Coordinates of C-alpha atoms in Angstrom, one line a residue:
M169 CA 0.0 0.0 0.0
A170 CA 3.0 2.3 -0.4
E171 CA 1.2 4.3 -3.1
T172 CA -1.3 5.4 -0.4
G173 CA 1.4 6.3 2.0
I174 CA 0.4 3.5 4.3
I175 CA 3.0 1.1 5.8
I176 CA 2.2 -2.2 7.4
G177 CA 4.2 -2.6 10.5
D178 CA 5.8 -5.7 12.0
D179 CA 2.7 -6.0 14.1
G180 CA 0.5 -6.2 11.0
L181 CA -1.1 -2.9 11.6
A182 CA -1.5 -0.2 8.9
R183 CA -0.1 3.3 9.6
P184 CA 0.9 6.4 7.6
A185 CA 4.7 6.6 7.0
W186 CA 5.1 9.5 9.5
A187 CA 3.8 7.3 12.3
T188 CA 6.5 4.7 11.6
S189 CA 9.5 7.0 11.7
S190 CA 10.2 6.2 15.4
E191 CA 8.9 4.3 18.4
L192 CA 7.9 7.6 19.9
M193 CA 5.9 8.7 16.9
Q194 CA 4.3 5.3 16.6
T195 CA 3.2 5.3 20.2
Y196 CA 1.8 8.8 19.9
Y197 CA -0.1 7.8 16.7
D198 CA -1.4 4.6 18.2
T199 CA -2.5 6.0 21.6
E200 CA -3.1 9.7 21.4
W201 CA -3.2 11.5 18.1
G202 CA -6.8 12.1 17.0
M203 CA -8.3 11.0 20.3
P204 CA -10.8 13.5 21.8
V205 CA -9.4 16.1 24.2
R206 CA -12.2 18.1 25.8
D207 CA -10.7 19.6 28.9
E208 CA -9.2 23.1 29.2
H209 CA -5.8 21.9 30.4
G210 CA -5.5 19.4 27.6
V211 CA -6.5 21.8 24.9
F212 CA -4.2 24.6 26.3
E213 CA -1.3 22.2 26.2
R214 CA -2.0 21.1 22.6
I215 CA -2.4 24.8 21.4
S216 CA 0.9 25.6 23.1
L217 CA 2.7 22.7 21.6
E218 CA 1.3 23.3 18.1
A219 CA 2.4 26.9 18.3
F220 CA 6.0 25.8 19.2
Q221 CA 5.8 23.3 16.4
S222 CA 5.2 26.0 13.8
G223 CA 8.1 25.8 11.3
L224 CA 9.6 22.7 13.0
S225 CA 8.9 18.9 12.9
W226 CA 6.3 17.4 15.2
A227 CA 8.9 14.8 16.2
T228 CA 11.1 17.6 17.6
I229 CA 8.3 18.8 19.8
L230 CA 7.3 15.3 20.9
R231 CA 10.8 14.5 22.0
K232 CA 10.9 17.7 24.1
R233 CA 7.3 17.4 25.4
E234 CA 8.3 16.4 29.0
N235 CA 10.8 19.3 29.1
F236 CA 8.0 21.7 27.9
R237 CA 5.7 20.4 30.6
A238 CA 8.4 20.9 33.3
A239 CA 9.2 24.4 32.0
F240 CA 5.6 25.5 31.7
A241 CA 4.2 24.3 35.0
G242 CA 2.6 21.3 33.4
F243 CA 0.7 23.7 31.1
D244 CA -1.5 24.8 33.9
P245 CA -3.0 28.0 32.4
D246 CA -3.5 29.5 35.9
A247 CA 0.2 29.2 36.6
V248 CA 1.5 30.1 33.1
A249 CA -0.7 33.2 33.1
K250 CA 1.4 34.6 36.0
F251 CA 4.8 34.1 34.3
G252 CA 6.8 37.3 34.3
D253 CA 10.1 38.5 33.0
D254 CA 12.1 36.2 35.2
D255 CA 10.2 33.2 33.8
V256 CA 10.8 34.4 30.2
G257 CA 14.5 34.7 31.0
R258 CA 14.5 31.2 32.5
L259 CA 12.7 29.7 29.5
L260 CA 15.1 31.4 27.0
E261 CA 18.0 29.7 28.9
D262 CA 16.3 26.2 28.9
A263 CA 18.0 24.1 26.2
G264 CA 15.3 21.4 26.8
I265 CA 12.6 23.4 25.0
V266 CA 12.4 25.5 21.8
R267 CA 13.9 28.8 22.8
N268 CA 11.9 31.2 20.8
R269 CA 11.0 34.5 22.5
A270 CA 7.9 35.1 20.4
K271 CA 6.5 31.6 21.0
I272 CA 7.3 31.8 24.8
L273 CA 5.5 35.2 25.1
A274 CA 2.6 33.8 23.0
T275 CA 2.2 30.9 25.4
I276 CA 2.0 33.2 28.4
N277 CA -0.4 35.5 26.5
N278 CA -2.5 32.5 25.5
A279 CA -2.7 31.3 29.1
Q280 CA -4.1 34.7 30.1
A281 CA -6.5 34.5 27.1
T282 CA -7.6 31.0 28.3
L283 CA -8.5 32.4 31.7
A284 CA -10.5 35.2 30.2
L285 CA -12.3 32.7 28.0
R286 CA -13.8 31.0 31.0
E287 CA -16.4 33.7 31.1
D288 CA -17.6 32.5 27.7
G289 CA -17.8 28.8 28.5
G290 CA -14.1 27.9 28.4
L291 CA -11.4 27.1 25.9
A292 CA -12.3 23.5 25.2
D293 CA -16.0 24.1 24.4
F294 CA -15.0 27.2 22.4
V295 CA -12.6 25.2 20.2
W296 CA -14.9 22.2 19.8
S297 CA -17.7 24.5 18.7
F298 CA -15.9 24.7 15.4
Q299 CA -16.3 21.0 14.7
P300 CA -17.4 20.6 11.0
E301 CA -20.4 18.5 9.9
T302 CA -18.2 16.1 8.0
T303 CA -14.6 14.9 8.3
P304 CA -12.2 14.3 5.4
P305 CA -12.0 10.7 4.0
P306 CA -8.3 10.7 2.9
R307 CA -7.0 7.6 1.0
T308 CA -3.5 9.1 0.6
I309 CA -1.4 11.6 2.6
E310 CA -1.9 14.0 -0.4
D311 CA -5.7 13.9 0.2
I312 CA -5.3 15.4 3.7
P313 CA -6.0 19.2 3.7
T314 CA -3.7 21.6 5.6
Q315 CA -6.6 23.8 6.6
S316 CA -10.3 24.1 6.3
A317 CA -13.1 26.7 6.5
E318 CA -13.5 25.7 10.2
S319 CA -9.8 26.1 11.0
V320 CA -9.8 29.5 9.3
A321 CA -12.9 30.5 11.4
L322 CA -11.4 29.1 14.6
S323 CA -8.1 31.0 13.9
K324 CA -10.0 34.3 13.5
A325 CA -12.2 33.7 16.5
L326 CA -9.2 32.8 18.8
R327 CA -7.3 35.9 17.5
K328 CA -10.3 38.0 18.4
K329 CA -10.1 36.5 21.9
G330 CA -6.5 37.6 22.1
F331 CA -4.7 34.3 21.2
R332 CA -1.4 34.3 19.2
F333 CA 0.3 31.8 17.0
V334 CA -3.1 30.3 16.1
G335 CA -3.0 30.5 12.3
P336 CA -5.4 28.4 10.2
T337 CA -2.9 25.7 9.4
T338 CA -1.8 25.4 13.1
M339 CA -5.5 25.3 14.1
F340 CA -6.2 22.5 11.6
A341 CA -3.3 20.5 13.1
L342 CA -4.8 21.1 16.5
M343 CA -8.2 19.9 15.2
E344 CA -6.6 16.7 13.9
A345 CA -4.6 16.1 17.1
I346 CA -7.6 16.5 19.5
G347 CA -10.2 14.6 17.4
I348 CA -12.3 17.4 16.1
V349 CA -11.6 16.0 12.6
D350 CA -10.4 12.5 11.7
T351 CA -7.7 12.6 9.1
H352 CA -6.5 9.1 9.7
L353 CA -6.1 7.5 6.3
L354 CA -9.0 5.2 5.3
G355 CA -6.6 2.2 5.3
S356 CA -5.2 3.0 8.8
H357 CA -5.9 0.8 11.8
R358 CA -6.8 4.0 13.7
R359 CA -9.4 5.3 11.3
G360 CA -12.6 6.0 13.4
A361 CA -10.8 5.2 16.7
S362 CA -11.9 8.5 18.3
G363 CA -15.5 7.5 18.4
V364 CA -16.3 11.1 17.2
W365 CA -16.8 10.1 13.6
K366 CA -18.4 6.9 12.2

């Protein structure tokens, strides 16, 4: 099934090539990617990591994920929202994460925006309100879109709420990661695993 971008693993299971590049990526694909995340903390962590991933490979972020969690108080928005100049300086010295000032400041800013969004029902419900009526049915990697009308709308809505580093492509990646859309290839053993889409 190489022409579809699917690889059959030693375990006999079908996965896209990117999910077979390392044990870490395979575990992430098999157990987490595309599964529903519906709590504020979980969605804030994913938005933060997707922002840091911008321009980099997801494998890089995944390898540093535990370092990110340690550096950003477990992605507790209440804690991150209080980060000040000393914290920014500490983070810029932390070789275990991606040391990008704009992305660090955006994460702190987005934590503050997350707290403010609680008055409107909270981050998770807000993001999930952009779930489309249908999900893509990709047969090949090339069939998977990089953004959608919903990710464009979500991006605009979050920016209006004060969020940064939430472009349409980044938001589509978020929607894939947390199960709002299912872009598992039709031949993958994970297609439909989220229970969100039949």
